Amino acid sequence: MAAAAKAGEATLRHAFGNVLSFFILLLIGVLAFSIRLFSVIKYESVIHEFDPYFNYRVTQFLTKNGIYDFWNWFDDRTWYPLGRVIGGTVYPGLTLTAGTIWWLLNSLNIPLSVETVCVFTAPIFSAFASWATYLLTKEVKGAGAGLTAAALLAMVPSYISRSVAGSYDNEAVAIFALIITFYLYIKTLNTGSLFYATLNAIAYFYMVCSWGGYTFIINLIPMHVLLCIVTGRYSSRLYIAYAPLVVLGTLLAALVPVVGFNAVMTSEHFASFLVFIILHVVALVYYIKGILSPKMFKVAVTLVVSVGLVVCCAVIAILVALVASSPTKGWSGRSLSLLDPTYASKYIPIIASVSEHQPPTWPSYFMDINVLAFLVPAGIIACFLPLSDASSFVVLYIVTSVYFSGVMVRLMLVFAPAACIMSGIALSQAFDVFTRSIKFQLLRILGFSEADAGDGSSANVVPENDAVKVDKSEETIKERPSRKNKKKEKEQMEKAQAEKTSAKSKTEKRLLVLPMELSVIGLLLLVFMGAFYVVHCVWAAAEAYSAPSIVLTSYTHEGLHVFDDFREAYAWLRHNTEVDDKVASWWDYGYQTTAMANRTVIVDNNTWNNTHIATVGTAMSSPEKAAWEIFNSLDVKYVLVVFGGLVGYPSDDINKFLWMVRIGGGVFPHIKEPDYLRDGQYRIDSQATPTMLNCLMYKLSYYRFVETDGKGFDRVRRTEIGKKYFKLTHFEEVFTTHHWMVRIYKLKPSKNRIRGKMKKSKSRTSTPSSKRSGSRKKNPWQ
Amino acid sequence: MEALLRPRIMLSLTIILIPIFLFISGASSHQIRINNAERRIDLSTHIVKVFLTLKVENTGKTSASEILLAFPPTQVDHLAFLEALAATGKKKKKTYVSLAVKPTQLPDAPNETNYYTIVLANPLNTGETATLEILYILTHSLEPFPVEISQSESQLVYYRDSALILSPYHIKQQTTFIKIPSNKVESFTRVEPTDRAGNELKYGPYEDRPPYSYSPLLVHFENNNPFSVVEELVREVEISHWGNLQITEQYKLAHAGARHKGIFSRVDYQSKPTFSGVSSFKHLLARLPPRVHSVYYRDEIGNISTSHLRADSWKISELEIEPRYPLFGGWRATFVIGYGLPLEDFLFESSDGRRYLNFTFGCPLVETVVDKLTIKVVLPEGAKGPSAVVPFPVEQRLETKYSYLDVVGRTVVVLEKKNVVPVHNIPFQVTFSPVLPLHFLSIDFIIFVSVLLGTFCVSGMI
């Protein structure tokens, strides 16, 4: 009777806890969604930055033309004259997700625009990601840690920076896919269920669809499997968790056009296959060990090892030969720069030129994960008490992601969920200890159950349930001091595992009980730290990460001032130029030009063709005439430059110019970086080199700039410009925005160009129809 | 008809008039004579307004009930609006009666002249006179010349007309005044007596001109007023029974003046506003109804931050908007203006229980021509028997639109009109049968319940 009542009470409490967890999770989801809406409230519901504009344009195409046209889409509006096969070069996960959401809403007659759906995709998926974090952490350390981790992830600034409303980028859905894949892996590992293994492969497929970062998964999971094998934790569950993932996952990954045969061909995937082989060998060994007597087993081992070594050597030899035959050793440039942080700056300036590919600074850690940085070590320690398959996985996850985040600031995003999980575990465990201590001390003070609480064994009983009532069933004594009843039961089904844990828990039966005062102070400090974290996150979301970067604002004494020059220029291009005109600009503005101005661009942010970018870089660094010839040979009609000198917008083309020189010089050696530097210093004042003062970028940026204030004072470089009065002979200004941030020039027709050179018969022939003939000599594009 | 002719009328005149008599019945032109015609052409903006005052006299034997107005074919394509008023009473106590005007085809019209018939309220008996005040508005009638100008030049335009009023009637005395925006006139045709005083040209008075007299007239003058033309405007008026009237207006704006040529220099534009880009415009003023709320102004790439709203609760709200960039000749811009209005100001119940929407036709932008205006009135879901009453001819049709969680869709009354000018901003009505309140509540209720159920299901599963 008493047992039944107790059981009933436990079920009730259980149900109550679940409902509470559900509502907490719901609130966490709301929090994750709403903290990302600062950008909409402070600015507007608009797509942010650069890459999201491309994704938005692809989504528009998808919703307009359907999935089949999307797969076969050859985009002739970009990379002129090469074009780009969008369907085969884009990770379609994000686009398909938003397209599906849009389709679903519209079939319910909720007429939201594609733009609205795109803007809010990222916040929605951050809510999903925090729920996935809950599931993952719950598998590792129980529901309490899960809820804490989910709450932390919902507002971690690093993730907010990539998923504010409007930041419609791959990472927005990829982080969710990453966490859910890890969760399903751990779930499979804990349960040994093929159902979860299949789900895991599907989640992995979604991740492959979404982001190039899927290689992180396909390397991290094999590493963990290897770790389990090495530490003697091999089990059939491990096999079920891993083998289907590799087989199914690789097959599914190969279905994504952008990955295709890369799923089996490139070095990023080799680790998974290697571990796959090892796993089978180990499985075989365990199997044979089980059916053979120890003596026979030894014989078999020597036999297998000798044969296996030969086979292994052969396989490795083939692999090495294959890998060595490719110039980059089978690794993509970005992956290589991950393994060797100095690689990009040495060989691929185009990767190094992107600010998010730079290594982060220490303050950026504090900015992006804040107090989590201090909680992570505690979480790691907590994961070792005791070390399970799941906790060893998250330890491995955090260790690798710390390294990657240290190489590339962008990968801070992968590190953030790990940090949240670790901190969630740490916080939850710390709360556990403190509340248990307080409870225990309270009980002793009140003298309630002096007799019960007196002996040491009850110490681990008190925290068992949140109830004040002390009960002493045999079962709970055996258990570890966590509230994972459900998981515990499951584990007990698997006898070996259960025995192991119970053996372990016996060794640490005596639990830490802290003094009352210390516990209270500790609790207060933790709460204070949490509050500090929340304040920081809200500040980061509101101030640091919500600017859409296409519209800038500044506060002056007169109030808010809006700089909407980019859209002014794009709108002008859209409405007042011919639909087939080609616009040349530095690649940063390629996506925006195609999406907002709907004009063909020469290069864009999908930096797949270094030579093409180098051509534009060369044109920008060349004198006017040479630049005109390059642009004319590319059918360019308008040249767009971004100039911040009038209003002090620092990330303008003059500040990016050295990268243009470097990238251009990397392909066309007549562009030499030292020509643009005076004693190794980049300057545009009167000390600047003649090459610098005569290059196209300088001229287009500063054309008639001196007439604004009479001195030509550049507010970004904080100096007067070197060459103030000059005329353009091959370009004419057709549009400059209100704050001069975007200037658009038109190439003059060629007949003006040859005025005064009529005696040369060669230049006579360079009519527009045969424009290439005149520029054959110097044009690097030929 | 010929039997009616008096023998004393000269033979020659008979020969001239015979063809007209053959085809025009009743108030034919032999009876009508225009004693005095005064025409004032206002060219100060790109919308040409012509005020015509005719003193007509019936010199025939029978009473006449119709007066014909003649337009050359070049003008009739640009004719946006035509209104005729009959003035009665003495100078101080003049009252005006609006008269019906309808286009008329005459098979023998010389040189494809087009006619409009003014139907008089009271037939004009023999010997009686009447004063007619006629206003007509022409769009796209100022032709830029030179066709392309650079940033520093000002815009010169041609205006072509006839120095003599085209009319099927004999005009005893006529004068034409042309008002131009400034006193900068390049040239103008002289048809003596012609006089120029400041920004006004005076042609006439001309005496005793026979029917269909024509004398070409060309004025070449400076006009830097904004030639703002909305090439296409779609106004969607959505009636929500939750108490809101949501208006969405999609504009395709263009500068219809002389095309911009060559460079656009921001330095010149900003530092010398009096010399540079004088024909360009960057401000537009939209007059919105009172009590307007939730106004937005954006285009396909996001919000446009340059706008000011002076909203008022009892008089017209003014929305001052700037396109993203100043509009030079030939430049285009598109944008959307949206706003909400309280429904009780516009939706009323008629005596037979039907509801009617009373809303303003035309374009809220000031001094703007709309080449093609489409007004879509989206009725609440389930509204039946819609009908529209518009005071001038428009094309009408019905559509169906699916909005938030609709099942059967909403009926949309589409009204289309070409060549709309500000005088068209007069109310029109759309009548429909009211919706059962149960109907539009039910869908939302179903969704509410299903969301609740879903929540409980999910919480049960966890």
XYZ file of N, CA and C in Angstrom, chain B residues 207-366:
480
model
N -12.348 88.498 -84.177
C -13.766 88.718 -84.465
C -14.220 87.793 -85.590
N -15.456 87.342 -85.461
C -16.183 86.660 -86.524
C -15.387 85.588 -87.246
N -15.114 84.544 -86.534
C -14.404 83.429 -87.168
C -15.405 82.335 -87.519
N -15.316 81.802 -88.701
C -16.268 80.765 -89.104
C -15.990 79.455 -88.363
N -16.913 78.523 -88.445
C -16.671 77.231 -87.794
C -15.398 76.572 -88.301
N -14.777 75.801 -87.401
C -13.556 75.032 -87.690
C -12.396 75.903 -88.128
N -12.358 77.113 -87.630
C -11.167 77.920 -87.882
C -10.038 77.359 -87.030
N -8.861 77.400 -87.567
C -7.726 76.821 -86.852
C -6.491 77.635 -87.169
N -5.731 77.955 -86.165
C -4.496 78.689 -86.396
C -3.464 78.145 -85.423
N -2.487 77.411 -85.914
C -1.553 76.745 -84.993
C -0.842 77.731 -84.087
N -0.601 77.263 -82.892
C 0.007 78.116 -81.882
C 1.062 77.283 -81.158
N 2.224 77.850 -80.990
C 3.309 77.126 -80.334
C 3.950 78.047 -79.312
N 3.996 77.628 -78.103
C 4.664 78.411 -77.067
C 5.818 77.577 -76.543
N 6.965 78.176 -76.495
C 8.165 77.488 -75.998
C 8.619 78.247 -74.764
N 8.513 77.620 -73.629
C 8.761 78.361 -72.392
C 9.403 77.451 -71.355
N 9.842 78.102 -70.290
C 10.500 77.352 -69.218
C 9.453 76.859 -68.228
N 9.553 75.584 -67.879
C 8.661 75.043 -66.858
C 9.454 74.062 -66.007
N 9.817 74.508 -64.808
C 10.614 73.649 -63.938
C 9.778 73.009 -62.839
N 8.495 73.055 -63.015
C 7.663 72.377 -62.020
C 7.842 70.873 -62.129
N 7.668 70.182 -61.027
C 7.866 68.725 -61.092
C 6.886 68.061 -62.046
N 7.428 67.374 -63.002
C 6.599 66.620 -63.939
C 6.397 65.223 -63.377
N 5.753 65.143 -62.240
C 5.639 63.834 -61.601
C 4.440 63.085 -62.162
N 4.738 61.954 -62.707
C 3.706 61.136 -63.323
C 3.760 59.753 -62.684
N 2.639 59.310 -62.181
C 2.574 57.944 -61.679
C 2.126 57.085 -62.850
N 3.036 56.270 -63.323
C 2.693 55.480 -64.497
C 1.661 54.423 -64.165
N 1.781 53.890 -62.975
C 0.801 52.904 -62.571
C 0.589 53.018 -61.075
N -0.644 53.055 -60.682
C -0.956 53.127 -59.262
C -2.027 52.084 -58.960
N -1.716 51.233 -57.996
C -2.693 50.250 -57.548
C -3.021 50.571 -56.099
N -4.253 50.908 -55.851
C -4.680 51.194 -54.469
C -5.568 50.057 -54.014
N -5.165 49.465 -52.922
C -5.981 48.383 -52.385
C -6.621 48.859 -51.091
N -7.923 48.786 -51.051
C -8.672 49.221 -49.879
C -9.276 47.977 -49.272
N -8.782 47.602 -48.107
C -9.257 46.367 -47.505
C -10.130 46.696 -46.309
N -11.359 46.208 -46.372
C -12.302 46.476 -45.285
C -12.202 45.332 -44.290
N -11.900 45.669 -43.068
C -11.888 44.659 -42.027
C -12.983 45.001 -41.035
N -13.806 44.040 -40.728
C -14.873 44.322 -39.783
C -14.379 44.411 -38.355
N -13.076 44.286 -38.163
C -12.530 44.521 -36.834
C -12.354 46.012 -36.599
N -12.755 46.819 -37.572
C -12.751 48.259 -37.334
C -11.668 49.013 -38.062
N -11.092 48.392 -39.032
C -9.973 49.055 -39.707
C -10.177 49.027 -41.208
N -9.713 50.082 -41.819
C -9.704 50.142 -43.275
C -8.232 50.258 -43.664
N -7.711 49.253 -44.308
C -6.278 49.238 -44.606
C -6.058 49.605 -46.078
N -5.267 50.623 -46.298
C -5.004 51.076 -47.659
C -3.559 50.742 -48.006
N -3.342 50.149 -49.143
C -1.998 49.904 -49.645
C -1.925 50.492 -51.051
N -0.987 51.367 -51.244
C -0.892 52.028 -52.548
C 0.474 51.755 -53.141
N 0.481 51.173 -54.323
C 1.744 50.860 -54.977
C 1.956 51.822 -56.139
N 3.043 52.548 -56.054
C 3.299 53.577 -57.045
C 4.440 53.175 -57.967
N 4.289 53.537 -59.224
C 5.416 53.526 -60.156
C 5.553 54.950 -60.636
N 6.499 55.641 -60.048
C 6.617 57.064 -60.298
C 7.674 57.319 -61.356
N 7.443 58.351 -62.174
C 8.448 58.728 -63.162
C 8.470 60.239 -63.295
N 9.609 60.743 -63.690
C 9.726 62.155 -64.027
C 9.516 62.237 -65.528
N 8.420 62.842 -65.959
C 8.051 62.813 -67.369
C 8.588 64.018 -68.134
N 9.456 64.781 -67.512
C 9.978 65.952 -68.209
C 11.129 65.580 -69.125
N 11.945 66.594 -69.422
C 13.080 66.365 -70.313
C 14.033 65.365 -69.677
N 14.485 64.409 -70.459
C 15.344 63.353 -69.925
C 16.683 63.910 -69.464
N 17.171 63.320 -68.387
C 18.477 63.726 -67.871
C 19.566 63.131 -68.752
N 20.567 63.950 -68.999
C 21.611 63.515 -69.919
C 22.955 63.652 -69.222
N 23.811 62.678 -69.408
C 25.193 62.787 -68.931
C 25.311 62.598 -67.436
N 26.205 63.370 -66.834
C 26.585 63.101 -65.452
C 25.548 63.619 -64.473
N 25.554 62.985 -63.318
C 24.846 63.532 -62.176
C 25.888 63.779 -61.100
N 26.094 65.023 -60.782
C 27.114 65.354 -59.792
C 26.442 65.729 -58.485
N 26.764 64.981 -57.454
C 26.170 65.250 -56.158
C 26.700 66.563 -55.580
N 27.950 66.861 -55.903
C 28.534 68.108 -55.419
C 27.713 69.293 -55.912
N 27.462 69.313 -57.218
C 26.701 70.418 -57.778
C 25.279 70.438 -57.227
N 24.711 69.254 -57.114
C 23.323 69.179 -56.684
C 23.163 69.692 -55.267
N 24.165 69.376 -54.420
C 24.038 69.789 -53.035
C 24.496 71.211 -52.793
N 25.488 71.658 -53.543
C 26.041 72.968 -53.225
C 25.364 74.087 -54.003
N 24.822 73.793 -55.170
C 24.191 74.869 -55.942
C 22.764 74.484 -56.289
N 21.886 74.475 -55.310
C 20.528 74.008 -55.604
C 19.775 74.900 -56.587
N 20.183 76.167 -56.731
C 19.436 77.037 -57.641
C 19.814 76.836 -59.100
N 21.027 76.331 -59.327
C 21.449 76.130 -60.709
C 21.260 74.695 -61.158
N 21.419 73.808 -60.206
C 21.616 72.422 -60.577
C 20.353 71.629 -60.329
N 19.927 70.957 -61.359
C 18.772 70.073 -61.215
C 17.504 70.805 -60.862
N 17.261 71.970 -61.504
C 16.082 72.736 -61.126
C 14.796 72.040 -61.559
N 14.890 71.226 -62.582
C 13.660 70.556 -63.011
C 13.435 69.255 -62.263
N 14.421 68.839 -61.450
C 14.252 67.592 -60.709
C 13.389 67.861 -59.481
N 12.894 66.806 -58.919
C 12.138 66.984 -57.682
C 12.480 65.854 -56.736
N 12.414 66.157 -55.462
C 12.670 65.104 -54.489
C 11.593 65.003 -53.428
N 10.731 65.979 -53.360
C 9.645 65.908 -52.377
C 8.332 65.616 -53.073
N 7.528 64.846 -52.413
C 6.171 64.638 -52.886
C 5.267 64.805 -51.675
N 4.097 65.306 -51.903
C 3.176 65.505 -50.801
C 1.939 64.661 -51.057
N 1.613 63.853 -50.083
C 0.400 63.044 -50.203
C -0.586 63.541 -49.168
N -1.783 63.766 -49.590
C -2.822 64.176 -48.649
C -3.649 62.950 -48.289
N -3.566 62.582 -47.043
C -4.271 61.394 -46.577
C -5.467 61.824 -45.739
N -6.437 60.949 -45.605
C -7.626 61.315 -44.825
C -7.275 61.581 -43.360
N -8.161 62.253 -42.633
C -7.912 62.484 -41.210
C -7.888 61.168 -40.446
N -7.331 61.215 -39.276
C -7.277 60.062 -38.361
C -6.533 58.885 -38.979
N -5.571 59.181 -39.800
C -4.798 58.106 -40.414
C -3.820 57.563 -39.369
N -3.566 56.264 -39.408
C -2.613 55.683 -38.459
C -1.810 54.591 -39.152
N -0.770 54.148 -38.496
C 0.122 53.084 -38.991
C 0.570 53.332 -40.435
N 1.082 54.517 -40.667
C 1.518 54.843 -42.023
C 2.884 54.224 -42.264
N 3.070 53.605 -43.389
C 4.407 53.162 -43.765
C 4.710 53.555 -45.196
N 5.976 53.651 -45.448
C 6.434 54.107 -46.756
C 7.678 53.298 -47.070
N 7.597 52.414 -48.033
C 8.715 51.525 -48.292
C 8.735 51.144 -49.765
N 9.736 50.409 -50.153
C 9.740 49.858 -51.498
C 10.159 48.401 -51.411
N 10.506 47.797 -52.533
C 10.737 46.366 -52.514
C 11.987 45.975 -51.743
N 12.858 46.933 -51.425
C 14.050 46.561 -50.662
C 14.026 47.138 -49.263
N 12.899 47.579 -48.796
C 12.814 47.964 -47.399
C 12.258 49.354 -47.182
N 12.292 49.739 -45.936
C 11.723 51.010 -45.527
C 12.500 52.178 -46.124
N 11.790 53.231 -46.483
C 12.441 54.465 -46.937
C 12.288 55.461 -45.802
N 13.425 55.904 -45.291
C 13.375 56.623 -44.024
C 13.034 58.099 -44.191
N 12.985 58.592 -45.424
C 12.793 60.021 -45.608
C 11.320 60.347 -45.806
N 10.588 60.451 -44.718
C 9.190 60.857 -44.831
C 8.774 61.522 -43.531
N 7.831 62.406 -43.652
C 7.289 63.086 -42.468
C 5.785 63.042 -42.536
N 5.184 62.800 -41.416
C 3.729 62.743 -41.382
C 3.233 63.831 -40.443
N 2.333 64.640 -40.947
C 1.656 65.593 -40.073
C 0.216 65.116 -39.963
N -0.007 64.319 -38.977
C -1.332 63.714 -38.836
C -2.197 64.603 -37.968
N -3.441 64.597 -38.276
C -4.375 65.418 -37.522
C -5.644 64.618 -37.338
N -6.320 64.885 -36.255
C -7.495 64.062 -35.985
C -8.734 64.596 -36.676
N -8.706 65.827 -37.125
C -9.947 66.335 -37.719
C -9.762 66.899 -39.113
N -8.509 67.117 -39.546
C -8.391 67.562 -40.927
C -7.408 66.661 -41.668
N -7.265 66.958 -42.943
C -6.449 66.143 -43.821
C -5.028 65.975 -43.259
N -4.539 64.742 -43.206
C -3.155 64.509 -42.795
C -2.256 64.683 -44.003
N -1.091 65.194 -43.740
C -0.161 65.391 -44.849
C 1.042 64.500 -44.660
N 1.343 63.732 -45.668
C 2.515 62.864 -45.637
C 3.498 63.391 -46.663
N 4.634 63.839 -46.151
C 5.643 64.350 -47.064
C 6.670 63.245 -47.280
N 6.826 62.832 -48.514
C 7.733 61.726 -48.772
C 8.809 62.155 -49.750
N 9.948 61.527 -49.582
C 11.034 61.716 -50.537
C 11.347 60.351 -51.109
N 11.407 60.216 -52.417
C 11.927 58.965 -52.967
C 13.382 58.781 -52.535
N 13.915 57.605 -52.742
C 15.275 57.339 -52.272
C 16.290 58.297 -52.881
N 16.030 58.727 -54.083
C 16.965 59.627 -54.744
C 16.150 60.711 -55.438
N 16.743 61.886 -55.683
C 15.993 62.903 -56.416
C 15.684 62.395 -57.819
N 14.529 62.761 -58.323
C 14.137 62.263 -59.631
C 14.472 63.305 -60.689
N 15.353 62.921 -61.583
C 15.653 63.750 -62.737
C 14.825 63.228 -63.902
N 14.840 63.988 -64.984
C 14.011 63.619 -66.118
C 14.258 62.196 -66.580
N 13.211 61.436 -66.718
C 13.340 60.070 -67.194
C 13.634 59.060 -66.099
N 13.979 59.529 -64.896
C 14.262 58.576 -63.821
C 12.954 58.065 -63.244
N 13.051 56.877 -62.715
C 11.865 56.235 -62.179
C 12.101 55.811 -60.736
N 11.035 55.586 -60.029
C 11.126 55.043 -58.673
C 9.826 54.314 -58.380
N 9.918 53.301 -57.571
C 8.698 52.635 -57.146
C 8.649 52.663 -55.630
N 7.479 52.744 -55.106
C 7.348 52.691 -53.649
C 5.928 52.304 -53.285
N 5.772 52.021 -52.014
C 4.469 51.620 -51.481
C 4.163 52.518 -50.301
N 2.962 53.031 -50.274
C 2.493 53.741 -49.080
C 1.325 52.933 -48.533
N 1.370 52.705 -47.244
C 0.247 51.985 -46.636
C -0.195 52.705 -45.385
N -1.474 52.633 -45.083
C -1.957 53.258 -43.851
C -3.284 52.645 -43.458
N -3.615 52.857 -42.227
C -4.885 52.373 -41.716
C -5.794 53.545 -41.392
N -7.088 53.304 -41.499
C -8.057 54.351 -41.201
C -9.153 53.740 -40.351
N -9.766 54.542 -39.489
C -10.891 54.006 -38.711
C -12.064 53.713 -39.632
N -12.615 52.545 -39.479
C -13.642 52.098 -40.416
C -14.908 52.950 -40.327
N -15.204 53.451 -39.118
C -16.482 54.166 -38.966
C -16.509 55.472 -39.753
N -15.347 55.961 -40.190
C -15.335 57.173 -40.999
C -15.732 56.909 -42.438
N -15.687 55.645 -42.846
C -15.853 55.374 -44.277
C -16.939 54.356 -44.592
N -17.305 53.552 -43.623
C -18.293 52.520 -43.911
C -19.609 52.884 -43.217
N -20.667 52.896 -44.002
C -21.954 53.309 -43.447
C -23.012 52.278 -43.803
N -24.093 52.367 -43.084
C -25.205 51.465 -43.357
C -26.288 52.255 -44.075
N -26.715 51.712 -45.183
C -27.773 52.413 -45.908
C -29.130 51.978 -45.369
N -30.180 52.637 -45.838
C -31.502 52.422 -45.244
C -32.013 51.006 -45.477
N -31.548 50.368 -46.557
C -32.047 49.014 -46.821
C -31.206 47.944 -46.142
N -30.350 48.339 -45.223
C -29.585 47.353 -44.472
C -28.258 46.992 -45.111
N -28.042 47.441 -46.332
C -26.761 47.158 -46.965
C -25.708 48.137 -46.463
N -24.466 47.723 -46.601
C -23.384 48.612 -46.171
C -22.803 49.282 -47.395
N -22.352 50.490 -47.228
C -21.625 51.081 -48.341
C -20.366 51.787 -47.869
N -19.340 51.638 -48.650
C -18.053 52.269 -48.384
C -18.010 53.557 -49.188
N -17.664 54.621 -48.521
C -17.546 55.916 -49.185
C -16.087 56.329 -49.125
N -15.428 56.271 -50.257
C -13.987 56.509 -50.233
C -13.612 57.401 -51.413
N -12.439 58.008 -51.300
C -12.030 58.962 -52.328
C -11.360 58.252 -53.485
N -11.763 58.591 -54.658
C -11.118 58.088 -55.859
C -9.835 58.894 -56.072
N -9.043 58.471 -57.028
C -7.882 59.269 -57.418
C -6.658 58.976 -56.595
N -5.680 59.848 -56.739
C -4.361 59.623 -56.173
C -4.104 60.652 -55.089
N -3.653 60.236 -53.923
C -3.425 61.207 -52.855
C -2.266 62.169 -53.097
N -1.387 61.851 -54.044
C -0.259 62.743 -54.290
C -0.759 64.033 -54.942
N -0.176 65.130 -54.506
C -0.592 66.435 -54.999
C 0.005 66.675 -56.384
